[in-house]
Short mmCIF file of C-alpha atoms in Angstrom, two decimals:
data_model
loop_
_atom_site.label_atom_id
_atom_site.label_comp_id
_atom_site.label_asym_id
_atom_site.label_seq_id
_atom_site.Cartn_x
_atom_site.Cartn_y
_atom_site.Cartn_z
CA UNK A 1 142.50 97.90 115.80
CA UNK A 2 139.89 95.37 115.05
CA UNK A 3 141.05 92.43 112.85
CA UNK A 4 139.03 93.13 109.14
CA UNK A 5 138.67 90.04 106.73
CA UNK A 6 139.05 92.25 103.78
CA UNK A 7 142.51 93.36 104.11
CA UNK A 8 143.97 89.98 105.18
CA UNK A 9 146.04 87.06 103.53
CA UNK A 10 145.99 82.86 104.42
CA UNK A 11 148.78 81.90 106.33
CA UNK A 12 147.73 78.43 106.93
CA UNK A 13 145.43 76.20 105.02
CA UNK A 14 143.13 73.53 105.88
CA UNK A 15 140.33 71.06 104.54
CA UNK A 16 137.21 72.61 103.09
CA UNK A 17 133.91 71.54 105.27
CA UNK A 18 132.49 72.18 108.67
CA UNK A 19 134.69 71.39 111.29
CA UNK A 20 137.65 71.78 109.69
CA UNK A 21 140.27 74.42 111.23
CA UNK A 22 143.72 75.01 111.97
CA UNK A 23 144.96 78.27 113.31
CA UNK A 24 144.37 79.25 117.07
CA UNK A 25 147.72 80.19 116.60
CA UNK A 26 149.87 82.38 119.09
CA UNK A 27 152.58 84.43 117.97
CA UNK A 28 155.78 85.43 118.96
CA UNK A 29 158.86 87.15 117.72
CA UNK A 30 162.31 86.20 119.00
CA UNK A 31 165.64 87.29 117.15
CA UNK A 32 164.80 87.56 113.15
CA UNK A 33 161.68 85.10 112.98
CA UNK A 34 158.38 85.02 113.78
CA UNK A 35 157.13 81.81 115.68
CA UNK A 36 153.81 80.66 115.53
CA UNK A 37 152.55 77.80 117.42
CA UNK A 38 149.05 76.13 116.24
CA UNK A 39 146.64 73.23 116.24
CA UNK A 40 144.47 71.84 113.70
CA UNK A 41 141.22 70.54 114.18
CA UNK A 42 138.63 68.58 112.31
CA UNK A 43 135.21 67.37 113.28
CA UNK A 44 134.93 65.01 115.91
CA UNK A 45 134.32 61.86 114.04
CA UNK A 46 138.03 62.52 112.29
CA UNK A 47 139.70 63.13 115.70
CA UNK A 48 138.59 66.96 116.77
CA UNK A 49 142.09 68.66 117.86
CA UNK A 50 144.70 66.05 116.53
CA UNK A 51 147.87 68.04 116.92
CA UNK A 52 149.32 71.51 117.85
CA UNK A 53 152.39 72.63 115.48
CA UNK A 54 155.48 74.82 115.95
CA UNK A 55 156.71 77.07 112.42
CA UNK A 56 158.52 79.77 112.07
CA UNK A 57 158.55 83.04 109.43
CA UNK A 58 161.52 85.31 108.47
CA UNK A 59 160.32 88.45 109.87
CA UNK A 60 160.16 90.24 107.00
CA UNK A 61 158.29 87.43 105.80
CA UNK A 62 155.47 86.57 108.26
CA UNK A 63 153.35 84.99 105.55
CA UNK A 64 155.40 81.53 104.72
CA UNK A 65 156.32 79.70 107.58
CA UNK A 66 158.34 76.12 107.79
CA UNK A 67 157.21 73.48 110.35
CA UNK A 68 159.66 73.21 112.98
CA UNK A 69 158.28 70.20 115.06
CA UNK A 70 154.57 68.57 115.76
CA UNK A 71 153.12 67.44 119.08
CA UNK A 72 150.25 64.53 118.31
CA UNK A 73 147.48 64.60 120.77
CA UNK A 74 148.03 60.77 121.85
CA UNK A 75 151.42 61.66 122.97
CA UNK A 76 149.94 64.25 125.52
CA UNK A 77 147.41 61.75 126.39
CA UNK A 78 144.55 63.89 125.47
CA UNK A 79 141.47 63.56 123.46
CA UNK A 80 142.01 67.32 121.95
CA UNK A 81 144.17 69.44 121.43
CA UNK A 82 143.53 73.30 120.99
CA UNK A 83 145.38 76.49 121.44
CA UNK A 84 149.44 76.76 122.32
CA UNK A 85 151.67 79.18 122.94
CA UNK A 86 154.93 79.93 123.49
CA UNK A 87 157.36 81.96 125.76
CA UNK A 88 161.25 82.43 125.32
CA UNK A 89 162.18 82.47 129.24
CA UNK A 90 165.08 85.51 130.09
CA UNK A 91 167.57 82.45 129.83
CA UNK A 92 166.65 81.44 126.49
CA UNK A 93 165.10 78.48 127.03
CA UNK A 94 161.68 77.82 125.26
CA UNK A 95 158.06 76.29 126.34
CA UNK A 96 155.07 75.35 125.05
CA UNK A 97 151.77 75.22 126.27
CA UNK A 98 148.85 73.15 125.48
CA UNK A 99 145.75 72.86 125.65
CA UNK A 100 144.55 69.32 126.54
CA UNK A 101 141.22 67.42 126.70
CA UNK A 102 140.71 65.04 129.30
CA UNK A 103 139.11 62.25 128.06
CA UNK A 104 135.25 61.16 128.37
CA UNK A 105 134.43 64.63 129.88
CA UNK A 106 134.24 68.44 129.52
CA UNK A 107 137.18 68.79 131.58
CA UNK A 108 140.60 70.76 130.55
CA UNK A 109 144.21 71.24 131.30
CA UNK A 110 147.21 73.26 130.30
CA UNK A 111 150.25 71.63 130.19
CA UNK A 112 153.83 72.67 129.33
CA UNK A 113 156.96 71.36 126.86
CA UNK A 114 160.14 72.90 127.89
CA UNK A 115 162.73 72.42 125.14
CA UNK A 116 166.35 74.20 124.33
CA UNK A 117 164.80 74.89 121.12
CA UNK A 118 161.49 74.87 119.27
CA UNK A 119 162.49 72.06 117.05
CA UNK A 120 163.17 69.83 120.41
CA UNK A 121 159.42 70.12 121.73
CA UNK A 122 158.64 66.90 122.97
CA UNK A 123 155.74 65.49 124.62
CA UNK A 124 157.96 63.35 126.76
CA UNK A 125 158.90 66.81 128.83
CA UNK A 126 155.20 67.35 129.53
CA UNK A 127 153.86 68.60 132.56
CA UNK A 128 150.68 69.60 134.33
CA UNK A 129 150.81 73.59 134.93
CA UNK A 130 147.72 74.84 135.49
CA UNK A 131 144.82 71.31 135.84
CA UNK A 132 141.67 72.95 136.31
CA UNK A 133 139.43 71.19 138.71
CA UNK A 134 136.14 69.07 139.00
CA UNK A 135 134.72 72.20 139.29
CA UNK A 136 136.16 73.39 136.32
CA UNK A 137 138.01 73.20 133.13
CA UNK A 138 140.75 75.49 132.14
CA UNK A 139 142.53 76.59 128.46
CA UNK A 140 143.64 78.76 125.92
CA UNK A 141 146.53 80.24 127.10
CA UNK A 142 147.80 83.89 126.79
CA UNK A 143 151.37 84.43 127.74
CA UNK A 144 152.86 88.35 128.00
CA UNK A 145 156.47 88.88 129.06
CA UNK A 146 155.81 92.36 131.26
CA UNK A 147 158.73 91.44 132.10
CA UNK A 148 157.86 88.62 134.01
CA UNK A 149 155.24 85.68 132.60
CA UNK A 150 151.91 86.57 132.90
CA UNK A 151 149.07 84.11 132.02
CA UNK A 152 145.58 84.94 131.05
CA UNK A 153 143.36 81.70 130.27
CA UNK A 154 139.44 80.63 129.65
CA UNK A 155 137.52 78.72 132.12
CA UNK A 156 134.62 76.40 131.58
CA UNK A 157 132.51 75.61 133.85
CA UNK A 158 131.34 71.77 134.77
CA UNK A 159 129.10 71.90 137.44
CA UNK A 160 125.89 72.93 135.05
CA UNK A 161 125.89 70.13 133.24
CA UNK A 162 127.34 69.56 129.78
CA UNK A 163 124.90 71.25 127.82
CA UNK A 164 126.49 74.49 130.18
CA UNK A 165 130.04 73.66 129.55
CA UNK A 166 130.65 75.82 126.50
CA UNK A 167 130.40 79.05 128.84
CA UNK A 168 133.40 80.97 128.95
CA UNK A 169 134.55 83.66 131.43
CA UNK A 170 138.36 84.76 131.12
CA UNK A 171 140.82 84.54 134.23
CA UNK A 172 144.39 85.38 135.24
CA UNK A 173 145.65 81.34 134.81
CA UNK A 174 147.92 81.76 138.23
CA UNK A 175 144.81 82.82 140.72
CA UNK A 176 141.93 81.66 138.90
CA UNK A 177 140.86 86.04 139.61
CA UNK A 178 137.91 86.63 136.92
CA UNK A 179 139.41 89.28 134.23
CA UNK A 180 136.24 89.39 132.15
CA UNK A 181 132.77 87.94 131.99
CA UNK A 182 129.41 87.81 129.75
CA UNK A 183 127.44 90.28 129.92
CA UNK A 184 123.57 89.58 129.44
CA UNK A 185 121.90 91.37 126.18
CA UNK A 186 125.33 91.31 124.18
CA UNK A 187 126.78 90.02 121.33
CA UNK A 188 129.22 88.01 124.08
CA UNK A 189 126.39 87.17 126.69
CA UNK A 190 127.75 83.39 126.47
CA UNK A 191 131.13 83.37 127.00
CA UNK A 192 134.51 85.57 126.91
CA UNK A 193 137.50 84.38 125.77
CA UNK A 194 140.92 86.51 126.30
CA UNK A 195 143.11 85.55 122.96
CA UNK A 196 145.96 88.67 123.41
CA UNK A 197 147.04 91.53 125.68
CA UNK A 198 148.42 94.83 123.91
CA UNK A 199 149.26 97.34 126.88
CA UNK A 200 145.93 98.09 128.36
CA UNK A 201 143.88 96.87 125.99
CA UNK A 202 142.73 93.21 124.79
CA UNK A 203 141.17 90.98 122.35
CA UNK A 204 138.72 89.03 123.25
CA UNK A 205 136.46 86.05 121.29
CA UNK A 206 132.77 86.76 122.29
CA UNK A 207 129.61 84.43 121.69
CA UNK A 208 125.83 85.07 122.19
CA UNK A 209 124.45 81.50 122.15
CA UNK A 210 125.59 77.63 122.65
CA UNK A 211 124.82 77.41 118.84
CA UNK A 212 127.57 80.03 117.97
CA UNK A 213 130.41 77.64 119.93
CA UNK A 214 133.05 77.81 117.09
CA UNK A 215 131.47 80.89 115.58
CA UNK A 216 133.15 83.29 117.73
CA UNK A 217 133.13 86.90 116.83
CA UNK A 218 136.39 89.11 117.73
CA UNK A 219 136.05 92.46 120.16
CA UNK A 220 138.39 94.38 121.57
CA UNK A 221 138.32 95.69 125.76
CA UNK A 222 140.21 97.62 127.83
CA UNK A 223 141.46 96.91 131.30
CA UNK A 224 138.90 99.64 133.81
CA UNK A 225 141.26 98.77 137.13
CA UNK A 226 139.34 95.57 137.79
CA UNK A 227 138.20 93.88 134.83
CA UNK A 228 138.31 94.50 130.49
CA UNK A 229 135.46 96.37 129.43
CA UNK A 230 134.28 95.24 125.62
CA UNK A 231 134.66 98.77 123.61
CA UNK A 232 134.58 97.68 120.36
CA UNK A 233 133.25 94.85 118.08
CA UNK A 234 132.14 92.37 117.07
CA UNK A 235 134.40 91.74 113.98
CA UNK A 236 133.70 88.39 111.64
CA UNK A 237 134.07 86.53 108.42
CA UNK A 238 131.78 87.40 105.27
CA UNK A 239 131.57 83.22 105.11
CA UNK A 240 130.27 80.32 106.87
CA UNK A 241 128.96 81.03 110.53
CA UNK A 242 131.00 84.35 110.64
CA UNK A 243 133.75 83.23 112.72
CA UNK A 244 136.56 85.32 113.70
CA UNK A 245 138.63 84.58 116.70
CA UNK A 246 141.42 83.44 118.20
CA UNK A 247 143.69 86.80 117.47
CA UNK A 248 147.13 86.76 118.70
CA UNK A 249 148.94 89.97 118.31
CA UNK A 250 152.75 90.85 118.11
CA UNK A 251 154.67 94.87 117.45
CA UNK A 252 157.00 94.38 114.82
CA UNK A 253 160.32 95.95 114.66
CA UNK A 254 159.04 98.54 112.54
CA UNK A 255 156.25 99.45 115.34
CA UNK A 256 153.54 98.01 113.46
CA UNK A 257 150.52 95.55 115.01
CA UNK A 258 150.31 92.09 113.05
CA UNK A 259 147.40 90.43 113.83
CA UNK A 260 146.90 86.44 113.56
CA UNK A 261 143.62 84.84 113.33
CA UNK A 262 141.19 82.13 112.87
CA UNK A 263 138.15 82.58 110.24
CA UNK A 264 135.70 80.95 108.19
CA UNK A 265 136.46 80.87 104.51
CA UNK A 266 134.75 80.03 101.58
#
């Protein structure tokens, strides 16, 4: 099911203008809540990714959520911040991962926040998980309890020169094995981005050009044994550049698909 504009509500609001977004959310549902974690990010002369949030929904809610704690991007001792997520390990404990911009460079990380609870996230916890390499950069996590963690997450390359370093191909985080790539002549010839797994099928943010980095469009592929094959998409916004990404999807109680996403507005 393809994310569509028209039938969806704000959850989160942000600053009118270009550059301004928060969302990149990931979702999760533990006991009677829905947890999101999120960033916000503005453009870069105001700080680009400043801070990644943790708030949480009544289930039956899912609209209105309070903030339960807030991770600033000089505690993690990154430039940017940009997508988290979250996992509730079999023993209850909780962590949060991070995206993280190394500073003066192209290069990312993932690090992770273990915490009792969500309100005790604390960047004084933090440690490197997955670092990426000089080769490199790695982000965007994807985290599936199946039942044990697995970990999907972009890579960026940074041996083509900056200009290059928006390319995305999408990887299993643990052994760096390509899950899905470009493919020349399509709407996602650029770059591939993994955002959620749903059985044997995923969401993925596609882009055509350098020019469309932040404009993602949203597809949808399914695993072929090997690698996701795109089988439907693109979906965007009716505003702005047409972006649509970042969907994190969870199966309610009542066997329903909620999808969370970023877009454009007006």
């Amino acid at each position: 099911m393809l994310p569509q504009w028209e039938n969806s509500q704000p959850v989160l609001h942000v600053a009118h203008g270009t550059g301004n977004w928060i969302g990149a959310a990931s979702a999760l549902i533990h006991d009677d809540y829905i947890y999101l974690a999120y960033r916000d990010r503005h453009p870069i002369d105001k700080g680009r990714g400043n801070r990644a949030y943790v708030a949480r929904s009544p289930i039956d809610s899912g609209v209105h959520f309070d903030t339960l704690c807030v991770i600033e991007k000089e505690d993690m001792d990154a430039e940017s911040l940009e997508r988290p997520a979250l996992d509730v390990t079999p023993d209850g404990d909780w962590d949060l991962y991070l995206s993280c911009a190394t500073f003066n460079s192209k290069h990312w990380r993932i690090e992770r926040l273990p915490a009792s609870r969500p309100q005790d996230f604390t960047a004084r916890t933090r440690r490197t998980i997955f670092p990426g390499s000089a080769a490199f950069g790695i982000k965007d996590p994807v985290l599936l309890r199946d039942p044990g963690l697995r970990i999907w997450a972009t890579l960026h390359p940074l041996t083509e020169g900056d200009d290059n370093a928006d390319q995305m191909i999408s990887v299993d985080a643990y052994s760096c094995k390509t899950v899905m790539v470009p493919e020349p002549g399509t709407w996602y010839s650029r770059g591939t981005r993994i955002t959620a797994v749903v059985g044997e099928y995923a969401y993925f943010d596609g882009r055509a050009s350098s020019a469309q980095n932040y404009e993602e469009r949203t597809g949808i592929a399914k695993w072929s044994g090997s690698r996701y094959v795109a089988e439907a998409g693109p979906a965007s916004s009716p505003f702005g550049g047409g972006a649509l990404r970042y969907v994190s999807a969870i199966v309610l109680p009542t066997g329903g698909l909620r999808l969370y996403y970023e877009s454009a507005t007006k």
